[in-house]
XYZ file of C-alpha atoms in Angstrom:
445
model
C -0.211 -0.060 0.250
C 1.249 3.926 -1.112
C 1.969 6.301 1.710
C -1.290 7.755 -0.262
C -3.365 4.673 -0.342
C -2.449 4.546 3.186
C -3.608 8.205 4.121
C -7.238 6.981 1.986
C -7.551 4.192 3.753
C -6.914 5.716 7.100
C -9.112 8.492 6.093
C -12.313 5.483 4.768
C -12.396 3.820 8.064
C -12.493 7.397 10.311
C -15.499 7.436 8.540
C -17.208 4.796 8.655
C -16.302 4.081 12.183
C -18.108 8.117 12.425
C -21.074 7.405 11.136
C -24.697 7.961 11.968
C -26.548 4.986 12.853
C -30.410 5.789 12.620
C -32.648 3.584 15.838
C -33.461 0.247 13.809
C -37.206 -1.511 14.850
C -39.468 1.345 14.209
C -42.568 0.259 13.803
C -44.716 4.223 13.677
C -43.616 7.472 12.585
C -44.008 9.019 15.183
C -41.022 6.363 16.512
C -39.166 7.281 13.644
C -39.500 11.106 14.132
C -38.307 10.845 18.377
C -36.364 8.067 18.772
C -33.699 9.123 16.127
C -33.599 13.197 17.170
C -33.641 12.339 20.941
C -31.203 9.330 21.147
C -29.204 11.688 19.032
C -29.536 15.272 19.821
C -30.343 14.423 23.390
C -33.311 15.230 26.274
C -32.421 19.007 26.035
C -33.293 19.926 22.343
C -36.015 17.552 21.958
C -37.894 19.230 25.048
C -37.280 22.569 23.035
C -38.351 21.026 20.001
C -41.343 19.981 22.007
C -41.908 23.298 23.077
C -41.712 24.753 19.288
C -44.778 22.380 18.467
C -46.602 23.340 20.349
C -46.815 27.364 20.423
C -47.370 26.889 16.807
C -49.561 24.353 17.750
C -47.753 21.782 15.244
C -48.274 17.875 16.020
C -45.239 17.371 19.258
C -44.544 14.038 17.603
C -45.085 15.283 14.280
C -45.025 12.117 11.585
C -42.390 14.344 8.468
C -45.641 16.470 7.198
C -48.759 15.628 6.351
C -49.574 11.794 8.171
C -51.381 10.190 5.870
C -54.435 8.943 7.726
C -54.775 5.794 6.574
C -58.289 5.314 8.384
C -59.760 7.348 5.382
C -58.523 4.770 2.508
C -60.402 1.797 4.412
C -63.747 0.928 4.640
C -65.007 1.465 9.121
C -67.804 -2.065 8.716
C -66.147 -5.681 6.923
C -64.000 -6.349 4.866
C -62.446 -3.786 4.007
C -61.029 -2.410 6.834
C -57.510 -1.701 8.241
C -56.110 -3.891 11.151
C -52.458 -2.182 11.576
C -50.176 0.044 10.089
C -46.146 -0.726 9.839
C -43.349 1.566 8.911
C -41.478 -1.048 6.741
C -38.266 -0.526 4.377
C -34.864 1.860 5.708
C -36.623 3.829 7.747
C -37.839 0.859 9.514
C -34.511 -0.851 9.025
C -32.779 2.368 10.646
C -30.670 2.075 6.754
C -31.979 5.069 5.574
C -30.292 8.214 3.541
C -30.214 11.794 4.719
C -29.106 13.384 1.026
C -29.684 15.033 -1.559
C -33.211 13.350 -2.482
C -35.524 12.516 0.606
C -36.220 9.168 1.440
C -39.316 7.645 1.033
C -41.630 6.364 3.800
C -42.686 3.194 3.550
C -46.091 1.906 4.706
C -47.713 -2.191 5.204
C -52.071 -1.852 5.977
C -52.272 -5.152 6.963
C -56.064 -5.992 5.971
C -58.366 -7.333 8.898
C -61.024 -9.966 8.509
C -58.111 -11.872 5.902
C -55.455 -14.061 7.576
C -53.998 -17.334 6.183
C -53.572 -19.660 9.306
C -51.045 -22.278 8.958
C -54.095 -25.064 8.745
C -55.654 -22.586 5.375
C -51.859 -22.941 4.297
C -51.849 -26.973 4.316
C -55.345 -26.946 2.588
C -53.961 -24.809 -0.519
C -55.191 -21.653 0.431
C -51.646 -20.601 -0.864
C -50.227 -21.955 -4.084
C -46.591 -22.063 -3.694
C -43.395 -22.853 -5.912
C -39.344 -22.600 -4.675
C -38.993 -20.659 -7.841
C -40.907 -17.931 -7.621
C -41.964 -15.464 -4.897
C -45.840 -15.160 -6.367
C -47.851 -16.521 -5.267
C -52.375 -17.163 -6.133
C -53.980 -16.814 -2.587
C -57.554 -18.681 -2.347
C -60.671 -18.771 -0.450
C -62.088 -22.194 0.817
C -64.390 -22.028 3.422
C -68.035 -20.111 2.656
C -67.880 -17.294 5.728
C -64.511 -15.985 4.106
C -65.861 -16.336 0.855
C -69.578 -14.789 1.435
C -67.773 -11.483 3.130
C -64.615 -11.155 0.434
C -67.555 -12.012 -2.602
C -66.929 -8.979 -4.107
C -62.994 -9.011 -4.256
C -62.802 -12.172 -5.713
C -62.241 -13.624 -9.792
C -64.700 -14.005 -11.518
C -63.186 -16.768 -13.694
C -62.459 -19.404 -10.332
C -66.515 -18.809 -9.001
C -67.258 -21.859 -10.434
C -64.862 -23.977 -8.576
C -64.917 -25.292 -5.186
C -61.454 -22.063 -4.445
C -62.378 -19.003 -5.178
C -59.225 -16.879 -5.668
C -58.807 -13.395 -4.410
C -58.281 -10.706 -6.336
C -55.187 -8.565 -6.309
C -56.354 -5.586 -9.228
C -59.824 -5.758 -7.044
C -58.419 -4.784 -3.793
C -56.309 -2.596 -5.383
C -59.098 -0.636 -7.607
C -61.203 -0.445 -3.669
C -58.456 1.712 -2.230
C -58.313 3.377 -5.011
C -61.851 4.875 -5.065
C -60.721 4.976 -1.290
C -58.712 7.096 -1.939
C -59.915 9.490 -4.101
C -62.862 9.949 -2.354
C -61.396 10.916 0.385
C -60.385 15.194 1.584
C -57.104 13.889 1.996
C -56.103 14.621 -1.604
C -56.517 18.171 -1.033
C -53.158 17.499 0.278
C -51.703 14.704 -0.705
C -52.303 12.914 -4.653
C -51.931 9.254 -4.660
C -50.566 7.773 -7.568
C -51.962 5.070 -9.313
C -51.401 3.093 -12.842
C -48.351 1.925 -13.911
C -45.925 -0.609 -11.416
C -43.020 1.412 -12.113
C -44.616 4.167 -10.654
C -44.527 3.241 -7.560
C -42.113 1.158 -5.297
C -42.312 -2.506 -5.909
C -44.897 -4.106 -4.305
C -47.358 -1.200 -3.197
C -50.589 -0.029 -3.899
C -49.608 3.508 -4.733
C -48.106 6.285 -3.524
C -49.084 9.494 -1.546
C -47.387 12.655 -2.921
C -46.767 15.320 -1.137
C -46.191 19.321 -2.406
C -42.521 19.648 -3.482
C -40.710 22.283 -1.896
C -37.501 24.503 -2.783
C -34.531 22.871 -3.666
C -32.646 25.289 -1.217
C -34.957 24.511 2.154
C -33.953 20.815 1.476
C -29.955 20.977 1.159
C -30.161 24.530 4.064
C -31.885 21.327 5.938
C -29.046 18.079 4.567
C -26.493 20.123 4.976
C -27.398 21.603 9.263
C -27.740 17.315 9.709
C -24.301 16.385 7.319
C -22.664 19.071 9.915
C -23.865 17.780 13.017
C -24.265 14.677 12.273
C -20.310 13.553 11.613
C -19.537 15.347 14.864
C -19.200 14.387 18.174
C -22.007 16.690 19.711
C -19.974 19.518 22.305
C -21.231 22.146 24.787
C -20.627 24.572 21.871
C -22.916 22.628 18.802
C -25.739 21.726 21.400
C -26.001 25.912 21.921
C -25.786 26.143 18.551
C -28.754 23.487 17.886
C -30.455 24.733 20.544
C -30.636 28.291 18.461
C -31.811 26.768 16.261
C -34.808 24.951 17.270
C -35.241 27.806 19.632
C -35.822 30.234 16.205
C -37.720 27.166 14.415
C -35.297 27.052 11.937
C -35.141 23.499 11.902
C -37.954 21.891 13.323
C -39.831 23.708 10.210
C -37.775 22.627 8.102
C -38.290 18.715 9.147
C -41.744 19.532 10.098
C -42.602 20.218 6.172
C -39.680 19.443 3.908
C -38.255 15.952 5.495
C -40.108 13.667 2.908
C -41.795 13.638 -0.524
C -43.407 10.705 -0.629
C -45.304 7.847 1.240
C -45.744 4.295 0.072
C -48.933 2.173 0.625
C -48.248 -1.862 0.627
C -51.501 -3.701 1.007
C -50.807 -6.488 3.266
C -52.054 -9.868 4.604
C -50.664 -11.661 6.981
C -49.855 -15.441 7.103
C -49.089 -17.097 10.140
C -45.892 -19.685 10.669
C -43.421 -19.333 7.077
C -43.549 -20.369 3.534
C -42.971 -23.604 2.731
C -41.441 -22.524 -0.599
C -38.988 -20.454 1.898
C -38.052 -23.261 4.024
C -34.814 -24.028 3.139
C -34.082 -20.200 4.732
C -34.001 -22.018 8.169
C -32.460 -25.389 7.498
C -29.176 -24.330 5.693
C -25.828 -24.203 7.292
C -24.701 -19.933 8.275
C -22.592 -18.309 9.890
C -25.363 -15.369 10.831
C -28.327 -15.152 11.786
C -28.175 -17.316 15.158
C -30.666 -20.569 14.838
C -32.304 -18.479 17.800
C -33.192 -15.891 16.027
C -33.727 -17.690 12.743
C -35.937 -19.280 14.895
C -38.010 -16.259 16.355
C -38.167 -14.934 13.126
C -39.150 -17.910 10.782
C -42.020 -18.144 14.211
C -42.601 -14.505 13.464
C -45.050 -14.539 10.569
C -44.902 -12.996 7.578
C -47.388 -11.242 4.430
C -48.140 -11.647 1.619
C -48.756 -8.072 -0.319
C -51.081 -7.198 -3.966
C -48.171 -7.114 -7.254
C -49.601 -9.751 -10.135
C -46.731 -11.829 -12.323
C -47.907 -14.666 -14.778
C -46.978 -16.430 -11.498
C -49.306 -15.516 -8.971
C -51.842 -12.544 -7.713
C -49.488 -11.367 -4.931
C -45.761 -11.712 -3.923
C -43.916 -12.697 -0.269
C -43.696 -9.923 1.640
C -40.621 -9.991 4.565
C -39.804 -6.713 5.325
C -40.805 -7.183 8.855
C -38.663 -10.503 8.905
C -35.914 -7.736 6.923
C -36.270 -5.316 10.290
C -35.922 -8.464 12.381
C -32.670 -9.816 10.777
C -31.024 -6.030 10.494
C -31.676 -5.761 14.062
C -29.820 -8.875 14.938
C -26.441 -7.214 13.729
C -23.769 -6.045 15.555
C -23.493 -1.575 14.630
C -19.806 -2.231 13.032
C -22.122 -4.903 10.645
C -25.024 -2.062 10.648
C -21.721 1.011 9.512
C -21.084 -1.451 6.339
C -24.356 -2.182 5.406
C -25.078 1.568 5.448
C -22.250 3.258 3.749
C -22.215 0.574 1.135
C -25.736 2.202 0.439
C -24.591 4.893 0.129
C -21.410 4.943 -1.683
C -23.346 2.419 -4.663
C -25.976 5.471 -4.883
C -24.506 8.681 -4.719
C -21.808 7.161 -7.194
C -25.057 5.945 -9.371
C -26.645 9.119 -9.744
C -22.810 10.573 -10.424
C -22.849 8.406 -13.520
C -25.079 8.296 -17.129
C -28.647 8.308 -17.207
C -28.249 4.017 -18.516
C -26.911 3.215 -14.845
C -28.583 5.138 -13.090
C -31.666 2.306 -10.967
C -30.792 -0.960 -12.609
C -29.589 -1.727 -8.774
C -31.745 -0.941 -6.173
C -31.895 -1.333 -2.442
C -32.865 -4.254 -2.351
C -30.727 -5.967 -4.268
C -27.568 -3.838 -2.105
C -29.897 -5.483 0.777
C -29.739 -8.826 -0.506
C -25.546 -8.822 -1.273
C -25.328 -7.293 2.642
C -27.364 -10.168 3.751
C -25.297 -12.864 2.054
C -22.523 -11.265 2.550
C -23.160 -11.235 7.033
C -24.431 -14.590 5.971
C -21.314 -15.732 5.128
C -19.442 -14.378 7.789
C -18.102 -14.551 10.868
C -18.846 -12.383 13.814
C -15.218 -12.535 15.147
C -14.047 -11.443 12.009
C -15.534 -8.024 12.001
C -13.934 -5.653 14.068
C -12.810 -1.669 13.680
C -9.532 -2.666 11.641
C -11.687 -4.238 8.996
C -14.852 -1.963 8.349
C -13.392 -1.265 4.642
C -12.370 -4.911 3.885
C -15.387 -5.323 4.618
C -16.764 -2.781 2.638
C -14.403 -3.173 -0.024
C -16.367 -7.043 -0.352
C -19.671 -6.023 -0.840
C -18.460 -3.612 -3.727
C -16.388 -6.557 -5.538
C -19.458 -9.032 -4.913
C -22.099 -6.494 -6.462
C -19.625 -6.481 -9.065
C -19.936 -9.553 -9.281
C -23.447 -10.280 -8.942
C -23.318 -7.979 -12.154
C -20.666 -9.643 -14.123
C -22.707 -13.466 -13.933
C -25.413 -12.369 -14.409
C -26.541 -13.789 -11.428
C -28.343 -12.721 -7.384
C -30.025 -15.669 -5.671
C -33.282 -14.392 -3.402
C -31.689 -14.099 0.283
C -35.200 -16.512 1.226
C -35.896 -18.302 -1.734
C -31.842 -18.971 -3.402
C -33.079 -20.294 -6.588
C -35.298 -16.554 -7.712
C -32.434 -15.133 -9.182
C -33.043 -11.252 -9.050
C -31.556 -10.030 -11.926
C -32.306 -12.306 -14.597
C -34.377 -10.067 -16.498
C -31.397 -7.343 -17.235
C -32.324 -5.229 -20.506
C -29.596 -4.793 -21.724
C -26.240 -6.400 -21.125
C -23.667 -3.811 -22.122
C -24.861 -1.560 -20.271
C -24.780 -4.474 -16.646
C -21.083 -4.623 -17.171
C -20.721 -1.296 -17.757
C -21.977 -0.925 -14.581
C -20.380 -3.859 -12.890
C -17.038 -2.692 -14.134
C -17.618 1.276 -12.629
C -18.193 -0.534 -9.288
C -15.561 -2.582 -9.645
C -12.840 0.700 -9.769
C -14.875 1.356 -7.241
C -13.776 -0.844 -4.727
C -10.398 0.419 -5.268
C -11.333 3.749 -4.533
C -11.104 4.541 -0.672
C -11.446 8.544 -1.090
C -14.419 8.172 -4.069
C -15.605 6.468 -1.176
C -15.653 8.256 1.304
C -16.870 11.303 -0.943
C -19.864 9.423 -0.865
C -19.990 8.461 3.001
C -19.771 12.146 3.355
C -22.568 13.740 1.403
C -24.966 10.592 2.359
C -25.403 10.636 6.483
């Protein structure tokens, strides 16, 4: 290692160690706000923030602008009722980034009056295959068929099994959303799948605010989240808070969209993913595997030729991230920051080829194959480089097995292999550029 690269290596290591880590396991927007803000800035500043909100007649536990009133999107009586709303994705996992492009929030709206029990699954109510995450859902009892008759596929009415239509569920959500007064503030986006997040039924869009305001917030957070809190900095933060600058930016500009995912709870663990429980691994430990596999999973309306619904492991993935040690979470968050930051600087053909889900999958496979003893402060750079190299290799061979169902290849439907290979080469070069990695980490907090 040359002297210059040694300096870059040390700088990258330092940047990794000082990365801010958001709270993991957050299930509600209120907790996303309170736990992260109070955890980092401390009780004193948090109390000043709360006082400012009360004085300005705002919610004392704000939801980053225009909290969606989910009850307005559902009926007040069966069958189309809401059971619970779960904040999912990077916000729940503590892997979101504050960058120039605000992150979306993902809300999983779990339907009431319908679940698939273990007995239901044994009776064939879910049609599962090991080579696809898509499933068909069937109603077999007279009670559920009568309750959900308006949401059944007409083509199956002559059979004993009546197939649940994901299209009709999403249409009902769209119909309700168009009636709600919330549309005076938010607009709901439906239509083509690429307009919404994977599996989302709709996206609630919020008014866009000035870029300079958002950049001001990011600059502030970059400055303070990348430095230890001391009396001088704490005083400046209190000045911002007490004068309304920071809370106003947080309250009105911190998120631009919320993706709403309809979900149905299923007990146990899907039979098509049983291999995940039994395979040999170094992570997570067997106690965690048992707890996760007994916690249940969801299916979400997302159709394909292989089924009307898609298996969702979103809550499972949050539980997995919670088992990571802080050093692993730092590297995982840095991995996302590095790829997303530089992906935006490459040509438009390369942008958004790699999703956050691809990066999370690479990280999970890496954690499973590395011992806990290998994770030390001195090995953080090594692990980050390894993740980039493993991503490049997956693109080179065009094969990235889904973490819970390895027979499913997440990159098999690449439209332009030449573009993918170009991206692979850029990521491979990036894995050796410590200075470029540091730049990305410092610009995504």
